[in-house]
PDB file of C-alpha atoms and ligand atoms in Angstrom:
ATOM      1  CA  UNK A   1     110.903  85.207  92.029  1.00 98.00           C
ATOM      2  CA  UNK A   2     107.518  85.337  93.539  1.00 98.00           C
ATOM      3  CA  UNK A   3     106.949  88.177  96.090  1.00 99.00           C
ATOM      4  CA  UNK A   4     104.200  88.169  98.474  1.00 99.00           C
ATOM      5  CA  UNK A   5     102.736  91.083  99.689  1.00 99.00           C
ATOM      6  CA  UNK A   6     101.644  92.026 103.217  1.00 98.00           C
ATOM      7  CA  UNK A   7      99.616  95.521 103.659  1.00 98.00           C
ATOM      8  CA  UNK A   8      97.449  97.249 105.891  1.00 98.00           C
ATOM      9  CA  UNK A   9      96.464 100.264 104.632  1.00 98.00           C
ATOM     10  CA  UNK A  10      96.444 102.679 100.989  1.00 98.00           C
ATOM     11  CA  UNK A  11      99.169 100.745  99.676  1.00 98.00           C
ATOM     12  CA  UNK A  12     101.421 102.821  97.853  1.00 98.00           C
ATOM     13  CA  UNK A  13     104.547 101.232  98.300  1.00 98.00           C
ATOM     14  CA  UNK A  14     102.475  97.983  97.151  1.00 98.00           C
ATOM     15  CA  UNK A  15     101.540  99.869  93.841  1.00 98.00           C
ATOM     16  CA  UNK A  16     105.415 101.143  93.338  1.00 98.00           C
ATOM     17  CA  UNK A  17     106.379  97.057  93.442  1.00 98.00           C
ATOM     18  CA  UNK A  18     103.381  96.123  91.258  1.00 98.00           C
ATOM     19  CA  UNK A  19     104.488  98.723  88.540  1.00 98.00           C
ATOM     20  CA  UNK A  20     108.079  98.116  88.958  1.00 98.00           C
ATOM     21  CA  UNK A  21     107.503  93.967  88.202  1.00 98.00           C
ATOM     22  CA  UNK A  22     104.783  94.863  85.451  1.00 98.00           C
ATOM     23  CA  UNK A  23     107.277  96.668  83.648  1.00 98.00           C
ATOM     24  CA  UNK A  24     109.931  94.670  84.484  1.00 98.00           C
ATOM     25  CA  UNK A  25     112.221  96.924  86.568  1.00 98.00           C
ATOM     26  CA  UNK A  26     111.764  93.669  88.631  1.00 98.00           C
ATOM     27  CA  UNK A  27     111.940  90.369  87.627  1.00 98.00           C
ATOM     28  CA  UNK A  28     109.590  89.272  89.958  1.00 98.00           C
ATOM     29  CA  UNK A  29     105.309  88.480  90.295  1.00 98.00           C
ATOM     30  CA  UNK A  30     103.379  89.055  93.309  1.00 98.00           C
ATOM     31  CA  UNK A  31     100.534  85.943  93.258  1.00 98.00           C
ATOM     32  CA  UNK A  32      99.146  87.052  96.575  1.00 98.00           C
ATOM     33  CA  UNK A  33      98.390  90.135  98.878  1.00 99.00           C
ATOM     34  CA  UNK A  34      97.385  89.798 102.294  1.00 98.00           C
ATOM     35  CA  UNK A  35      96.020  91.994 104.514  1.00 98.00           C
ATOM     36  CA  UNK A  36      94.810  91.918 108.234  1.00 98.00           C
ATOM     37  CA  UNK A  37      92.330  94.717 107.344  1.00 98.00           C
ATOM     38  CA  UNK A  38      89.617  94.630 105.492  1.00 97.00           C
ATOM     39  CA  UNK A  39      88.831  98.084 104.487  1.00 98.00           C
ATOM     40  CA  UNK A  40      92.831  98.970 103.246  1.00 98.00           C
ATOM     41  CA  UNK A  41      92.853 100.249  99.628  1.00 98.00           C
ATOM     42  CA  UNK A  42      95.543  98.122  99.140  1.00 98.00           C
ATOM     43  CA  UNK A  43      93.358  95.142  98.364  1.00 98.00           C
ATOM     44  CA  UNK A  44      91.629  96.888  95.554  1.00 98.00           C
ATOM     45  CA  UNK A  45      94.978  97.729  93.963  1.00 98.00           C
ATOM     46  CA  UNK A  46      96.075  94.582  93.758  1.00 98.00           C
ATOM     47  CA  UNK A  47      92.584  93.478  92.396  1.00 98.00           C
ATOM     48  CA  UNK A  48      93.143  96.189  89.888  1.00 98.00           C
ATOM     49  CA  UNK A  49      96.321  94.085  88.602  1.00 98.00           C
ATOM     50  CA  UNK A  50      94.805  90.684  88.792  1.00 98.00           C
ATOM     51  CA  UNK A  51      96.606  89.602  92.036  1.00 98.00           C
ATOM     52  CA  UNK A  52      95.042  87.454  94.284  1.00 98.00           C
ATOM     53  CA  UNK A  53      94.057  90.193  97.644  1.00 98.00           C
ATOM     54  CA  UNK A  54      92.671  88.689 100.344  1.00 98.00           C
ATOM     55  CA  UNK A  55      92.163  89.824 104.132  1.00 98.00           C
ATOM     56  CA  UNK A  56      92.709  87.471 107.088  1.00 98.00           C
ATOM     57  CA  UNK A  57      90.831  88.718 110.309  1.00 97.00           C
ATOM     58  CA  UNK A  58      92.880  89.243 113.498  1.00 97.00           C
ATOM     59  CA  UNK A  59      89.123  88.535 114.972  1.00 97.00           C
ATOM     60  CA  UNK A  60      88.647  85.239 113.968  1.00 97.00           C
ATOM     61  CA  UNK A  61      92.754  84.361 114.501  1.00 96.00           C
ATOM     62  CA  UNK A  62      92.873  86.248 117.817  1.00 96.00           C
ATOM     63  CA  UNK A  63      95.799  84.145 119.023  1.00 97.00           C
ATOM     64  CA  UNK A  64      99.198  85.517 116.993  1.00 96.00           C
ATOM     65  CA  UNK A  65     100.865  82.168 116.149  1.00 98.00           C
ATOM     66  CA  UNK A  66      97.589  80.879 114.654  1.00 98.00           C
ATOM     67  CA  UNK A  67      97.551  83.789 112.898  1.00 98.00           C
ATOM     68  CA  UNK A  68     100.776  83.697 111.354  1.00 98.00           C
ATOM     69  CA  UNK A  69     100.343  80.106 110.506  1.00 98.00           C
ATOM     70  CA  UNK A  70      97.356  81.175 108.198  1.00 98.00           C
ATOM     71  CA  UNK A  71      99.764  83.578 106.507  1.00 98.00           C
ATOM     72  CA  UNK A  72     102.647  81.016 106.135  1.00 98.00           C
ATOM     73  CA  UNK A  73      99.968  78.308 104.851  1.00 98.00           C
ATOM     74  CA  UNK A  74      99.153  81.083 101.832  1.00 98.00           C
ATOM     75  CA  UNK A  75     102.629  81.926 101.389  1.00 98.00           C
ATOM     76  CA  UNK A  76     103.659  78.331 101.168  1.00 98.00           C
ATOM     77  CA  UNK A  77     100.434  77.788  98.605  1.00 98.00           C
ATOM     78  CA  UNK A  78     101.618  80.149  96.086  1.00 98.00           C
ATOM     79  CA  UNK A  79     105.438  79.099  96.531  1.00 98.00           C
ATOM     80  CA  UNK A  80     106.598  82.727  97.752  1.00 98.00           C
ATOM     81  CA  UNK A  81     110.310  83.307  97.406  1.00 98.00           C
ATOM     82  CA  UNK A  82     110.344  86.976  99.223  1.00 98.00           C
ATOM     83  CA  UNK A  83     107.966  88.159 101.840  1.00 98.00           C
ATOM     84  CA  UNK A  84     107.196  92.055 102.019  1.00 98.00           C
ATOM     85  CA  UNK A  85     105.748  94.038 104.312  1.00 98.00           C
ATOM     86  CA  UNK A  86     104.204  97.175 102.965  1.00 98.00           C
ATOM     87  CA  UNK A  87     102.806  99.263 105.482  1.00 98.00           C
ATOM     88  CA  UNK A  88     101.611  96.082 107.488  1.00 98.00           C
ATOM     89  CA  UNK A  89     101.190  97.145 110.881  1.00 96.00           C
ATOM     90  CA  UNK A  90     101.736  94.253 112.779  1.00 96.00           C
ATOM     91  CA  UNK A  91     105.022  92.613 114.256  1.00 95.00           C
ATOM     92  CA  UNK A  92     105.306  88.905 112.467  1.00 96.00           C
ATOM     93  CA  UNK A  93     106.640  85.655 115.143  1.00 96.00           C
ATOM     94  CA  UNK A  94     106.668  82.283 115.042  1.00 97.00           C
ATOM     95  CA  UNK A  95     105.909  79.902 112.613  1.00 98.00           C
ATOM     96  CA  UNK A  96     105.905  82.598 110.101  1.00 98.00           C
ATOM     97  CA  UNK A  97     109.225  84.861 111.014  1.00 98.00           C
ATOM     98  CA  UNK A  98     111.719  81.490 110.428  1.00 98.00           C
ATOM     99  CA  UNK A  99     110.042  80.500 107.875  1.00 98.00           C
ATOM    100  CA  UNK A 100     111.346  83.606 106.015  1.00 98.00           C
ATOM    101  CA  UNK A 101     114.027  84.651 107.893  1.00 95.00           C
ATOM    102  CA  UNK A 102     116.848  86.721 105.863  1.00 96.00           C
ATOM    103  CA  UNK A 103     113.729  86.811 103.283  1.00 98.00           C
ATOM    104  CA  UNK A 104     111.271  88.977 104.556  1.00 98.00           C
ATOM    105  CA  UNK A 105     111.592  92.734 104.076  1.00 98.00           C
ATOM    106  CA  UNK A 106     110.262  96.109 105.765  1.00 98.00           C
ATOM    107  CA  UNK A 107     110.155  99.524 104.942  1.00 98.00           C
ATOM    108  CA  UNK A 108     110.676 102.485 107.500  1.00 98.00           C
ATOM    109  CA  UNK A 109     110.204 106.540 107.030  1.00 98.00           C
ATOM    110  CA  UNK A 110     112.911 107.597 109.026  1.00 98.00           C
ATOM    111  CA  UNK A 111     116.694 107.036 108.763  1.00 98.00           C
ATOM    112  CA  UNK A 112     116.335 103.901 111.264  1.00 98.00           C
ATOM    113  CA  UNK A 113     117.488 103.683 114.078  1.00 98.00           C
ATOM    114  CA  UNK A 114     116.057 107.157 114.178  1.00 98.00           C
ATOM    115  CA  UNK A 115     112.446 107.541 114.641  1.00 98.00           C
ATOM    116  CA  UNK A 116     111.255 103.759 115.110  1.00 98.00           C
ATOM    117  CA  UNK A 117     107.596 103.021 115.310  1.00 96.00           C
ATOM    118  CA  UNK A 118     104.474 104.339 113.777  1.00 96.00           C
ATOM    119  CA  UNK A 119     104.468 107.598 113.467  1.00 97.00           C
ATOM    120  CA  UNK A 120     107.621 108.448 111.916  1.00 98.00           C
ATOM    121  CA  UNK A 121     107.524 111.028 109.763  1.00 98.00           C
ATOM    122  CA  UNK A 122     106.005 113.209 112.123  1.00 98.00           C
ATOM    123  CA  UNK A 123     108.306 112.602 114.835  1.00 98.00           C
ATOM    124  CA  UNK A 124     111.173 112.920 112.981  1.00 98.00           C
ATOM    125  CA  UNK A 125     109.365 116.657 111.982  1.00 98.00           C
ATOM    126  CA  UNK A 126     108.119 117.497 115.791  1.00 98.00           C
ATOM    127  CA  UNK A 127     111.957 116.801 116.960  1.00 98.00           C
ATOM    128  CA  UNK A 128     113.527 119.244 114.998  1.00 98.00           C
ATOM    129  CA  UNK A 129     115.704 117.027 113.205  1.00 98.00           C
ATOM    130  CA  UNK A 130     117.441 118.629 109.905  1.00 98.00           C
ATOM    131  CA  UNK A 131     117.619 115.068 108.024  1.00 98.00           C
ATOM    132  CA  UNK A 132     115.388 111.852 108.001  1.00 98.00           C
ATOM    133  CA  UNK A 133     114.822 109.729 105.211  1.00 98.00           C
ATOM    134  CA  UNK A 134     113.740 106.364 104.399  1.00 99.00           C
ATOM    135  CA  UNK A 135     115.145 103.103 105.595  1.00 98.00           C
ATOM    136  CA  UNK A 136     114.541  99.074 103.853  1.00 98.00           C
ATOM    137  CA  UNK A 137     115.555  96.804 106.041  1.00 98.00           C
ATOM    138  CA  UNK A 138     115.697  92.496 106.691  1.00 98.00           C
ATOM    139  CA  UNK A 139     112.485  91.528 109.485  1.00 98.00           C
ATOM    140  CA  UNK A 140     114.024  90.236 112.904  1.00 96.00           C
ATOM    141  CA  UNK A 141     111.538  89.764 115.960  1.00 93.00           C
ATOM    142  CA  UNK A 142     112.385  93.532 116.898  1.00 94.00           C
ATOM    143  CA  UNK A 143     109.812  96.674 115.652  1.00 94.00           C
ATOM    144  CA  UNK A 144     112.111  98.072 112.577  1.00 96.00           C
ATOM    145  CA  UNK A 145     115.714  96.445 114.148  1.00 97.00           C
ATOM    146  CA  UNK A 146     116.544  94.555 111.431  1.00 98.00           C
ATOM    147  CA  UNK A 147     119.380  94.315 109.166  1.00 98.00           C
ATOM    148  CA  UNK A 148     119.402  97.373 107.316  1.00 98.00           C
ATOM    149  CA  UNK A 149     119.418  97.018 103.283  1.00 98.00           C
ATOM    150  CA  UNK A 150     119.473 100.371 101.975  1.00 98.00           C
ATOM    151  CA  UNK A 151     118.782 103.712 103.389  1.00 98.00           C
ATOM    152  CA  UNK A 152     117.949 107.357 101.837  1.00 98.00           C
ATOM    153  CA  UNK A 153     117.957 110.598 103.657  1.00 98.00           C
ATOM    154  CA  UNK A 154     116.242 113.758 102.850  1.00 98.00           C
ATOM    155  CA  UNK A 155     116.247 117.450 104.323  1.00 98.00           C
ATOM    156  CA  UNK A 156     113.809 118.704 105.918  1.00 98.00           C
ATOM    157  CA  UNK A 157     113.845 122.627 105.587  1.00 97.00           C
ATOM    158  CA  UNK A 158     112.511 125.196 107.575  1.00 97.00           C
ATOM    159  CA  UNK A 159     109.418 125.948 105.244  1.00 95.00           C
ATOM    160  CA  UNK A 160     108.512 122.416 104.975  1.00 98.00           C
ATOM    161  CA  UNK A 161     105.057 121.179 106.801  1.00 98.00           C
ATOM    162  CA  UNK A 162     104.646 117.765 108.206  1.00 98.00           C
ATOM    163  CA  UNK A 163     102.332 116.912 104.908  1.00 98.00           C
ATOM    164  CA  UNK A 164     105.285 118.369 102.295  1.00 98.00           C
ATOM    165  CA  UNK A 165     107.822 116.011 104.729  1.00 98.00           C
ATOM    166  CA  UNK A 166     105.370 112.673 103.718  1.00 98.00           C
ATOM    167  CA  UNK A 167     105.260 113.809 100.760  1.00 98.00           C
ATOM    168  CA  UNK A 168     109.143 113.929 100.082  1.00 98.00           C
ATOM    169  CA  UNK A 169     109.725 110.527 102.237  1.00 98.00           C
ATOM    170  CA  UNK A 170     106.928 108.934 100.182  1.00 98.00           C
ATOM    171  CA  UNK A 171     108.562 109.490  96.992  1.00 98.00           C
ATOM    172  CA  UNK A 172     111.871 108.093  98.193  1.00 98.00           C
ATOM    173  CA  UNK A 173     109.942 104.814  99.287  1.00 98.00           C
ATOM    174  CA  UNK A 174     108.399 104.252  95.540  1.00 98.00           C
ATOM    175  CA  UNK A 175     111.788 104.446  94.555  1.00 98.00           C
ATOM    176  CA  UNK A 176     114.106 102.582  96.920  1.00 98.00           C
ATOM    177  CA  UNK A 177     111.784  99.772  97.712  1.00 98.00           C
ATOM    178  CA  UNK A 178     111.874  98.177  94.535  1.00 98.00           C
ATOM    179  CA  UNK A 179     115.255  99.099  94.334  1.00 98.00           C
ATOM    180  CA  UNK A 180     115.712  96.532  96.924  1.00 98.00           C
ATOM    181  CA  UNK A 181     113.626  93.999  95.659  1.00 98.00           C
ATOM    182  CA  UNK A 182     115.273  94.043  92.846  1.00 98.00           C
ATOM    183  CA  UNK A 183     118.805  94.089  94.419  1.00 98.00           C
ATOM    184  CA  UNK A 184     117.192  90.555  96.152  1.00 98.00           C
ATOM    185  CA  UNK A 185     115.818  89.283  93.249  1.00 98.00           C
ATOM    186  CA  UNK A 186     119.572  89.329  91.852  1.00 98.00           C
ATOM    187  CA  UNK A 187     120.996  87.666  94.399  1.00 98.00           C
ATOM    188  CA  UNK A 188     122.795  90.761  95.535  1.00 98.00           C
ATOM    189  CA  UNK A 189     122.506  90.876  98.907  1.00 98.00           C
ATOM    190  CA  UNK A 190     124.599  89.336 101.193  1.00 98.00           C
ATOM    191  CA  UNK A 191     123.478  88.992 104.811  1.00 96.00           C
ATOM    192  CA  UNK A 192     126.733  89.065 107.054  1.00 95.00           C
ATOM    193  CA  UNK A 193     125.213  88.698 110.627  1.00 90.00           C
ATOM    194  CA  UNK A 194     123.510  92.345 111.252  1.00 94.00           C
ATOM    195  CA  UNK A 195     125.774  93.514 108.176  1.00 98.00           C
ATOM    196  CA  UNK A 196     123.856  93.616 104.729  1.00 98.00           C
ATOM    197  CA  UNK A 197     126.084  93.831 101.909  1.00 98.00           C
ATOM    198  CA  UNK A 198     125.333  94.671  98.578  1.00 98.00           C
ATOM    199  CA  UNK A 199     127.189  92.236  96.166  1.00 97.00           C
ATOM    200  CA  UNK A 200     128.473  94.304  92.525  1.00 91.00           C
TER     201      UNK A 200
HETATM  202  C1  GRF B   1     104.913 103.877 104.534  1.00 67.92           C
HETATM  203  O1  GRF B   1     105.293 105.182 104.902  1.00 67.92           O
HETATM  204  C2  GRF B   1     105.884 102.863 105.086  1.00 67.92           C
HETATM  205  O2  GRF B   1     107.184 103.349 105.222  1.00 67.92           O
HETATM  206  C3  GRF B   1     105.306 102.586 106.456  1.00 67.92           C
HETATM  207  O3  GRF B   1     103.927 102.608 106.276  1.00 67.92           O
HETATM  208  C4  GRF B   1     103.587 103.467 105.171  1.00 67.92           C
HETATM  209  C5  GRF B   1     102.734 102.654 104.250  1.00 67.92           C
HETATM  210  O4  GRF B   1     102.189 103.409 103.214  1.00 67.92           O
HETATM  211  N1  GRF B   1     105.810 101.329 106.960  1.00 67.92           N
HETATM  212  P1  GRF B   1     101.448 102.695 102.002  1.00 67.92           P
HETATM  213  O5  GRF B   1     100.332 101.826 102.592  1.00 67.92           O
HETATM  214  O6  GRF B   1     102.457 101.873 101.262  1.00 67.92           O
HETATM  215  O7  GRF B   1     100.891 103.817 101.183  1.00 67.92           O
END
């Protein structure tokens, strides 16, 4: 299986799959990471493993389909099986969504559909709420709507600061997301309209 990779920032979860395929927890290789910023640290961790990290410029592709055609032409180029989005902060459309549909992949901090958008963690924190967690779910055209995968919750006590909260949610991620990568890579999962189940 060849994943590709798309980031936009530090790229931890990006370092999780990298570690989890170099020591074959996955059988999988990532030949290219993409990112639509320039400055994420991502793009030196994947340098750091040999990948192929490049950044495309939402300056010079200002309209979104032309965009996401430059992504699909890469993805097509290294022959990607599995499209993931690791902390990539941008919704993905047309050509590039059904191109992958039922094999792209997102992951959420928050038990979704708790806590959508980009600030999750903290929301979940400001609300009150006594449980959040971590959510990996299929890409639709919606902002974290899609077909949920697997899910992990965690407490969040009365002692706990917003930075202990990211801390616990963060270590959850490193774990389930290659978790489901892997389950993919298996042929495990079986999409069932919005219902994902996980074949034994
Ligand atoms: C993660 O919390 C992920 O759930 C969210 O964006 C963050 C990315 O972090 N979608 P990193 O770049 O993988 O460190």
């Amino acid at each position: 299986m060849k994943l590709g990779v798309l980031i936009s920032g530090g790229g931890s979860n990006l370092q999780a799959i990298i570690d989890a395929c170099e020591s074959k927890k996955i059988n999988a290789e990532i030949p290219i990471v993409i990112s639509n910023n320039k400055t994420a640290y991502g793009l030196k961790r994947a340098e750091n493993h040999g990948i192929k990290a490049i950044c495309i410029d939402p300056i010079e592709y200002p309209d979104r389909e032309r965009y996401d055609t430059k992504i699909l032409e890469h993805l097509r180029e290294h022959e990607i099986d599995l499209l993931i989005l690791a902390g990539y902060m941008r919704l993905i459309g047309k050509p590039l969504l059904p191109a992958y549909a039922g094999r792209a992949m997102n992951i959420h901090p928050s038990l979704l559909p708790a806590f959508s958008g980009t600030n999750a963690i903290k929301d979940a924190y400001d609300y009150g709420a006594k449980i959040t967690g971590v959510t990996v779910h299929f890409v639709d055209k919606g902002m974290d709507t899609g077909p949920i995968i697997l899910q992990e919750s965690c407490h969040i006590s009365d002692n706990d600061t917003v930075e202990a909260l990211a801390e616990k949610i963060h270590s959850i991620e490193h774990r389930l997301y290659p978790e489901a990568i892997k389950l993919f890579c298996e042929g495990k999962l079986k999409l069932e309209e919005r219902k994902v189940k996980i074949i034994k």
